[in-house]
PDB file of C-alpha atoms and ligand atoms in Angstrom:
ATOM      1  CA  UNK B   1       0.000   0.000   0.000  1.00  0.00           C
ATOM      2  CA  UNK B   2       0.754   3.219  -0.565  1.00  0.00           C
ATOM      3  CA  UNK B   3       1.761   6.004   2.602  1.00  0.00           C
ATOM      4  CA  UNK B   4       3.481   8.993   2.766  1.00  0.00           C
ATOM      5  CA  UNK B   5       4.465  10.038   6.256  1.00  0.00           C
ATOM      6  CA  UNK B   6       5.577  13.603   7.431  1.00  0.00           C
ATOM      7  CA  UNK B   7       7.612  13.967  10.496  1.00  0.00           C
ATOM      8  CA  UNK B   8       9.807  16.953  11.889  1.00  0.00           C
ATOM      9  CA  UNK B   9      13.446  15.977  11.041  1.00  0.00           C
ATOM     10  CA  UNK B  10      14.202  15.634  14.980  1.00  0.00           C
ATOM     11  CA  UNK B  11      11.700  13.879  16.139  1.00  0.00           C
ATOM     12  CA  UNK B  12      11.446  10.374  14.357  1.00  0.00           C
ATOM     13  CA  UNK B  13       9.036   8.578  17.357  1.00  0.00           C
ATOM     14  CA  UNK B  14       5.542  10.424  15.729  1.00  0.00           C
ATOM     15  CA  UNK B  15       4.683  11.315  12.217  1.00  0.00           C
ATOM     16  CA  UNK B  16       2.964  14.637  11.693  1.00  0.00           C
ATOM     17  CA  UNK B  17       1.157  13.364   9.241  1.00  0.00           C
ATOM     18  CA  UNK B  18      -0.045  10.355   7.232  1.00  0.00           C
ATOM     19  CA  UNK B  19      -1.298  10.298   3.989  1.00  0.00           C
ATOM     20  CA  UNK B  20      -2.573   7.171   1.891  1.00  0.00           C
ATOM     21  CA  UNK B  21      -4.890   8.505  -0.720  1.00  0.00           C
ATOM     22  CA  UNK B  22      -3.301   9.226  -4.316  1.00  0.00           C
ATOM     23  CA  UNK B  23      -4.191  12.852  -4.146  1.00  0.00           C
ATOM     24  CA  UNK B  24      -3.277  13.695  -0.980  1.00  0.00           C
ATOM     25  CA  UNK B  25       0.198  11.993  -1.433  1.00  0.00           C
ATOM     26  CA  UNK B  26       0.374  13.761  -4.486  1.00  0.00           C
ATOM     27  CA  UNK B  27      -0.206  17.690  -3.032  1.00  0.00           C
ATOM     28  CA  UNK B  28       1.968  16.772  -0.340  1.00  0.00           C
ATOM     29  CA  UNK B  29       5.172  15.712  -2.557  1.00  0.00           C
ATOM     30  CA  UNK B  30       4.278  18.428  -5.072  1.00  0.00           C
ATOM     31  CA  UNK B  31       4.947  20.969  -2.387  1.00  0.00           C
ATOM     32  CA  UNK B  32       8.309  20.053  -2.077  1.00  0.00           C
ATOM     33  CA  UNK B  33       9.312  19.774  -5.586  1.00  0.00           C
ATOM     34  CA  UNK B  34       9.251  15.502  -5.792  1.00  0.00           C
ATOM     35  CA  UNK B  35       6.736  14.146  -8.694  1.00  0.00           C
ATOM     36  CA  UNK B  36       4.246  11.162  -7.824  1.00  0.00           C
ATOM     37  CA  UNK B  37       1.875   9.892 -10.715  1.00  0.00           C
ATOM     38  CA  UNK B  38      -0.035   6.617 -10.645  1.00  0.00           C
ATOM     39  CA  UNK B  39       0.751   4.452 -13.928  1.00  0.00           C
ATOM     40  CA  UNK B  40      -1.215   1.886 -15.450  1.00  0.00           C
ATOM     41  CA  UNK B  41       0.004  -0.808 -17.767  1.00  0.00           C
ATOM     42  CA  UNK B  42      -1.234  -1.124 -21.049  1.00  0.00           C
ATOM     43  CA  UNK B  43      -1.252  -4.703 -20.670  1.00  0.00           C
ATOM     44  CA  UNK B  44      -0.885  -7.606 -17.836  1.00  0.00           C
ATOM     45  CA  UNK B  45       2.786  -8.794 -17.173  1.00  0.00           C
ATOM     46  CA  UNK B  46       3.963 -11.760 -15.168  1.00  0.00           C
ATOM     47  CA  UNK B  47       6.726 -11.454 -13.039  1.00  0.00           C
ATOM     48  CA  UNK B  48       9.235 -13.128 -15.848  1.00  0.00           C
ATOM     49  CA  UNK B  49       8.502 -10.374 -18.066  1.00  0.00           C
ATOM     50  CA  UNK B  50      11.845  -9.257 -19.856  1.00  0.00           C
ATOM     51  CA  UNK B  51      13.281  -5.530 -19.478  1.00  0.00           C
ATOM     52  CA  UNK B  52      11.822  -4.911 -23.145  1.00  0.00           C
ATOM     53  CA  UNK B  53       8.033  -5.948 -22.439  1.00  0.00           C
ATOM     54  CA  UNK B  54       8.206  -4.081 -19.169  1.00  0.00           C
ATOM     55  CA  UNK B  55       9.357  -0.924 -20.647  1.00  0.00           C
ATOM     56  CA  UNK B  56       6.801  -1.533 -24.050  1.00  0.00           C
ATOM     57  CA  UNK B  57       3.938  -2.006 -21.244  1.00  0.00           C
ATOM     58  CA  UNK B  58       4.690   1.313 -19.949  1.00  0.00           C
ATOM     59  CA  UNK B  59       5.471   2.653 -23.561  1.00  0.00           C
ATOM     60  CA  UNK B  60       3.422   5.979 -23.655  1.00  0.00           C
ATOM     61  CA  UNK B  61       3.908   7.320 -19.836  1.00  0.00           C
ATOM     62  CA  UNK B  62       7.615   6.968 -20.209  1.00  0.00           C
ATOM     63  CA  UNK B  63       7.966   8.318 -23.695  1.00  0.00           C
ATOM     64  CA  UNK B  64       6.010  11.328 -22.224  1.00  0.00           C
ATOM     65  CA  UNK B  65       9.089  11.954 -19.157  1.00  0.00           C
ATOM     66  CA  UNK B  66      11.694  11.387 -22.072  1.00  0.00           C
ATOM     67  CA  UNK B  67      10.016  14.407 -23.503  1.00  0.00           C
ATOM     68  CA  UNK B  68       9.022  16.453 -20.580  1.00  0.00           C
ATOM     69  CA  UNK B  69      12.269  16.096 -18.083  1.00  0.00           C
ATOM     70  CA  UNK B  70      14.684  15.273 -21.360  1.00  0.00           C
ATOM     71  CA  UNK B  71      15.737  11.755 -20.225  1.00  0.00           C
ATOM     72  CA  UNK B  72      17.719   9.835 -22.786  1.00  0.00           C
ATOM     73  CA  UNK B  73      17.560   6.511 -21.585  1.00  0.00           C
ATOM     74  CA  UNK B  74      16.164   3.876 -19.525  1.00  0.00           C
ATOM     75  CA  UNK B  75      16.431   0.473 -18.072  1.00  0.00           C
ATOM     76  CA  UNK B  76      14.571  -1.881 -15.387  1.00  0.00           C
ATOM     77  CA  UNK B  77      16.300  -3.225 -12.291  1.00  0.00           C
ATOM     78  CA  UNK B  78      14.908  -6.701 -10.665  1.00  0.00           C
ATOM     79  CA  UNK B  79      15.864  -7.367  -7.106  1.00  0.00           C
ATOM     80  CA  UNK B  80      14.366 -10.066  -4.790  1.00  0.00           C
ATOM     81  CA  UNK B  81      14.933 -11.707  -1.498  1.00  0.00           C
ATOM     82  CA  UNK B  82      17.034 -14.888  -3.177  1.00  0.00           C
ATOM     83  CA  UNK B  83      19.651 -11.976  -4.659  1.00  0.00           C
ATOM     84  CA  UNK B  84      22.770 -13.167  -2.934  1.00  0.00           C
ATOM     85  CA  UNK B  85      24.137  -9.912  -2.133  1.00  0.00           C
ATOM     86  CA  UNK B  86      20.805  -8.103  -1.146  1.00  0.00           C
ATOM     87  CA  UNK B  87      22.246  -7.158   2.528  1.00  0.00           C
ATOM     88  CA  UNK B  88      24.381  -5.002   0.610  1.00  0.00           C
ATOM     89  CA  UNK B  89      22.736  -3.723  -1.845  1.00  0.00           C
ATOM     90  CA  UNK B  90      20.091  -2.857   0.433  1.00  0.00           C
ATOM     91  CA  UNK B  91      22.854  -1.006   3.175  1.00  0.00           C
ATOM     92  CA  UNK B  92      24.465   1.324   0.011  1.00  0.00           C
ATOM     93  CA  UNK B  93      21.219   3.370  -0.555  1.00  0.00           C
ATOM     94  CA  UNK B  94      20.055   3.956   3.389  1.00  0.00           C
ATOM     95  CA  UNK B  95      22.715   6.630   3.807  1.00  0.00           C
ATOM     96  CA  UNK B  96      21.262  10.088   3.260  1.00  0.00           C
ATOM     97  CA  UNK B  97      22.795  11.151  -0.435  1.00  0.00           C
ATOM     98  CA  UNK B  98      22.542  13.215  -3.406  1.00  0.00           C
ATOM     99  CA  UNK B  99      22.554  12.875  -7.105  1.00  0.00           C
ATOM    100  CA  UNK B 100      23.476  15.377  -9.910  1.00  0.00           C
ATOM    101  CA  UNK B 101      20.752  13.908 -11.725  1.00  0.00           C
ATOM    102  CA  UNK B 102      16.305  13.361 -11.289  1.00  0.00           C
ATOM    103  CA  UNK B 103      16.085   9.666  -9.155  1.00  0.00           C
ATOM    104  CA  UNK B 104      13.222   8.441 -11.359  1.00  0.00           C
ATOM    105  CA  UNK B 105      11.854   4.864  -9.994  1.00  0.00           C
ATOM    106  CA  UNK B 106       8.649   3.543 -11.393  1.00  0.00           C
ATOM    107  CA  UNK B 107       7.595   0.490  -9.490  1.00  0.00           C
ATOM    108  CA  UNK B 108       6.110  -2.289 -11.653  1.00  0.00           C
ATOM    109  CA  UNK B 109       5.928  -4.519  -8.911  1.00  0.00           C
ATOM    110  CA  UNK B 110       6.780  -4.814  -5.149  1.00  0.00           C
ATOM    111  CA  UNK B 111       7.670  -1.824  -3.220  1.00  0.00           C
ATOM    112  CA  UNK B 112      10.409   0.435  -1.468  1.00  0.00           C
ATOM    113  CA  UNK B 113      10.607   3.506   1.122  1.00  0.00           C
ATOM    114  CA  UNK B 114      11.921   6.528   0.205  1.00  0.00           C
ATOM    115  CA  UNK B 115      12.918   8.973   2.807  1.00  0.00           C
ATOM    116  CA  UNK B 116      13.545  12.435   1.853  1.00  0.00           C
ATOM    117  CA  UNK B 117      14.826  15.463   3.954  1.00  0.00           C
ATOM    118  CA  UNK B 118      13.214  18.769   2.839  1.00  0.00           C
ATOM    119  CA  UNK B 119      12.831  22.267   4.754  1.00  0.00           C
ATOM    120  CA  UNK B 120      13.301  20.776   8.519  1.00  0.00           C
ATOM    121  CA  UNK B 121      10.958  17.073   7.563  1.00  0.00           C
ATOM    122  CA  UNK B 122      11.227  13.902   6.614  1.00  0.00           C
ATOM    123  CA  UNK B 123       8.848  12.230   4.046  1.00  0.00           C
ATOM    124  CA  UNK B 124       8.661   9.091   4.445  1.00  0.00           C
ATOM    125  CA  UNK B 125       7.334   7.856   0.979  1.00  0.00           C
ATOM    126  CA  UNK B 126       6.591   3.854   0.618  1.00  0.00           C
ATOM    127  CA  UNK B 127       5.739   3.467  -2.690  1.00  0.00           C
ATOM    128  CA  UNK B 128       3.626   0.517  -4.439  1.00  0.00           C
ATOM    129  CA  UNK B 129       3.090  -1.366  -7.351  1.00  0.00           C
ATOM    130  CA  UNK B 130       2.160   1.285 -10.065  1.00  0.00           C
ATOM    131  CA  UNK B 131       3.725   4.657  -8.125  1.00  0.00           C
ATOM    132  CA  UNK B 132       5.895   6.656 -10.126  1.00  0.00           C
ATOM    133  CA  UNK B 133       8.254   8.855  -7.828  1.00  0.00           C
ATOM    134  CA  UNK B 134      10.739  11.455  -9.409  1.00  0.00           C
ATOM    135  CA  UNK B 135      13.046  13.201  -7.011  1.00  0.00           C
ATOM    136  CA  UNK B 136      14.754  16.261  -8.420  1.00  0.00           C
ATOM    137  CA  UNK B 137      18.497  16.606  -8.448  1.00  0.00           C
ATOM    138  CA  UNK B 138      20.499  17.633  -5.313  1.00  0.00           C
ATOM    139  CA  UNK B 139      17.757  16.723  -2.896  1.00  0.00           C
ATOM    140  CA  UNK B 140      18.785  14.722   0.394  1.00  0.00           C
ATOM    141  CA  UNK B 141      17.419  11.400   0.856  1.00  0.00           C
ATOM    142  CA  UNK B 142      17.669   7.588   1.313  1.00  0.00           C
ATOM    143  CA  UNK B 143      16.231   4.367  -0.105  1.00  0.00           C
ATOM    144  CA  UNK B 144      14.914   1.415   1.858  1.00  0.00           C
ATOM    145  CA  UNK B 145      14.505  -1.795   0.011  1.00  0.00           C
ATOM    146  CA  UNK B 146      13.830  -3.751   2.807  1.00  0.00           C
ATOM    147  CA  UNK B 147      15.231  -6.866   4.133  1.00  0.00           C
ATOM    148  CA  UNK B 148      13.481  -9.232   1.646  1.00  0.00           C
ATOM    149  CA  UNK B 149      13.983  -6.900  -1.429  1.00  0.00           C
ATOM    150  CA  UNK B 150      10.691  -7.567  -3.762  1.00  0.00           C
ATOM    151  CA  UNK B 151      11.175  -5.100  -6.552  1.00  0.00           C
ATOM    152  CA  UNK B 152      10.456  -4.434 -10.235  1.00  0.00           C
ATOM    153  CA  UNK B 153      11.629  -0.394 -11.100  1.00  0.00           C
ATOM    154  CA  UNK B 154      11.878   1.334 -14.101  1.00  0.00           C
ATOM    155  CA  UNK B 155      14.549   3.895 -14.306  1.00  0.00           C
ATOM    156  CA  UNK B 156      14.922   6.906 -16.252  1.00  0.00           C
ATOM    157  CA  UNK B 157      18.406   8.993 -16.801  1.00  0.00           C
ATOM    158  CA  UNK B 158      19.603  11.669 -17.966  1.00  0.00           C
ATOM    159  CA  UNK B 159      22.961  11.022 -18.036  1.00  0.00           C
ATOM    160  CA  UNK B 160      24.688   7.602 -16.699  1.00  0.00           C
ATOM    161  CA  UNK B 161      27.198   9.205 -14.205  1.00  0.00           C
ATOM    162  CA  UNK B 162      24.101  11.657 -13.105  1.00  0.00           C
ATOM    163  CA  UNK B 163      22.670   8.433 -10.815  1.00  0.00           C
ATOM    164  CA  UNK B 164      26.223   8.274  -8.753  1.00  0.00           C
ATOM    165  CA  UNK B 165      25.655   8.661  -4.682  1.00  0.00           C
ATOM    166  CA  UNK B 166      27.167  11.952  -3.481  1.00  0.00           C
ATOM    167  CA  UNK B 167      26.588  10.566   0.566  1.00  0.00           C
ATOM    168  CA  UNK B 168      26.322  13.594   2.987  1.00  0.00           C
ATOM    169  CA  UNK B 169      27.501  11.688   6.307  1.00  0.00           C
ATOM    170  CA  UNK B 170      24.879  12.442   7.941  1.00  0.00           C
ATOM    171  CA  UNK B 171      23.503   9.618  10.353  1.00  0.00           C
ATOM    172  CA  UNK B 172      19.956  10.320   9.886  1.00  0.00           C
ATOM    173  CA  UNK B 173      19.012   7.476   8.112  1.00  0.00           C
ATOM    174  CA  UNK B 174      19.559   5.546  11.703  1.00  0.00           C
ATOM    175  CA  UNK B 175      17.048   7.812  13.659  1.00  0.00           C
ATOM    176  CA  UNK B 176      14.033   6.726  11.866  1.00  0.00           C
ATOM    177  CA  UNK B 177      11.880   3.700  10.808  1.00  0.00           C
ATOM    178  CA  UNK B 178      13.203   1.017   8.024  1.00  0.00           C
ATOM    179  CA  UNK B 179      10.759  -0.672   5.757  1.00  0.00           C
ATOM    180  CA  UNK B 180      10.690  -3.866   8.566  1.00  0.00           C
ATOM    181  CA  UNK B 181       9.304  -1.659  11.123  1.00  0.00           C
ATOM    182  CA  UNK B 182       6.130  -3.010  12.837  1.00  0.00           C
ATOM    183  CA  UNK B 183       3.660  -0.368  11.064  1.00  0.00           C
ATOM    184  CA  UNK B 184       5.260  -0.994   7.714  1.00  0.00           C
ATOM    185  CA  UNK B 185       5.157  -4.748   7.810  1.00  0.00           C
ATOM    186  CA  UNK B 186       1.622  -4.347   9.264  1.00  0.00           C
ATOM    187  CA  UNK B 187       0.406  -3.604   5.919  1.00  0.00           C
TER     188      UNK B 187
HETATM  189 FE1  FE2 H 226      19.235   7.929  -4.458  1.00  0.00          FE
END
């Protein structure tokens, strides 16, 4: 499912705020400059669908962000809980960072928390099967994939190096909840 929660970047016990409605989720993100759009497929896929049927599926919405944010390619990353080095993989992103670049993740199946530190909060986004998130360029945040990773994306770029990890050092990824936590895996 779907939630965006809002808490004060010091205090990581109690969310401000909890959204799980599209538009709501939407206004809230919008405010702070991150995109959210809800995709369908033009047709069913199974989970052994191949990179090029995924991205044919989603033809039309991503040929409309090539246009609009001027990406020039994309590909689509599988990751599940058999991927023998998922510990790490999952450790890498969950230290606050940058990119030079848009992070552009459209989830085709499974799910993933992203955490992003804007004007004082945190949102707390843990997106679904179907969310599109887009965060712009220079903006703090982390990525949760969970300890089980279950996870279909589709990427967009607008330059290969552009996607690199610029890591602030900041601990702040510690202070607050990972995808495991009891009201995540509640739901
Ligand atoms: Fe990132």
């Amino acid at each position: 499912m779907s939630e965006l929660r809002i808490y004060q970047e010091a205090s990581a016990a109690r969310a401000e705020a909890a959204y799980t409605g599209y538009e709501d989720i939407r206004r809230a993100l919008d405010k702070i400059g991150v995109g959210f759009e809800r995709w369908e497929a033009s047709k069913q896929l199974d989970t052994e669908a191949s990179q090029d049927e995924v991205i044919e599926a989603y033809r039309d919405a991503i040929d409309r962000l090539m246009k609009a944010y001027g990406f020039k390619s994309v590909d689509v990353i599988s990751l599940y809980a058999s991927h023998p080095q998922k510990e790490a993989m999952r450790d890498k992103f969950l230290h606050e960072h940058t990119h030079d670049d848009f992070e552009v993740r459209f989830f085709v199946e499974g799910e993933g928390l992203f955490n992003i530190r804007k004007d004082g909060h945190v949102y707390a986004m843990r997106c679904a099967q179907g969310d599109l998130i887009s965060v712009p360029a220079n903006t703090t945040h982390w990525f949760d994939m969970g300890p089980n990773p279950n996870l279909k994306a589709i990427r967009l770029f607008t330059t290969p190096e552009g996607w690199v990890a610029n890591f602030t050092g900041d601990n702040i990824a510690d202070r607050f909840p990972r995808l495991e936590a009891p009201h995540y895996t509640a739901g």
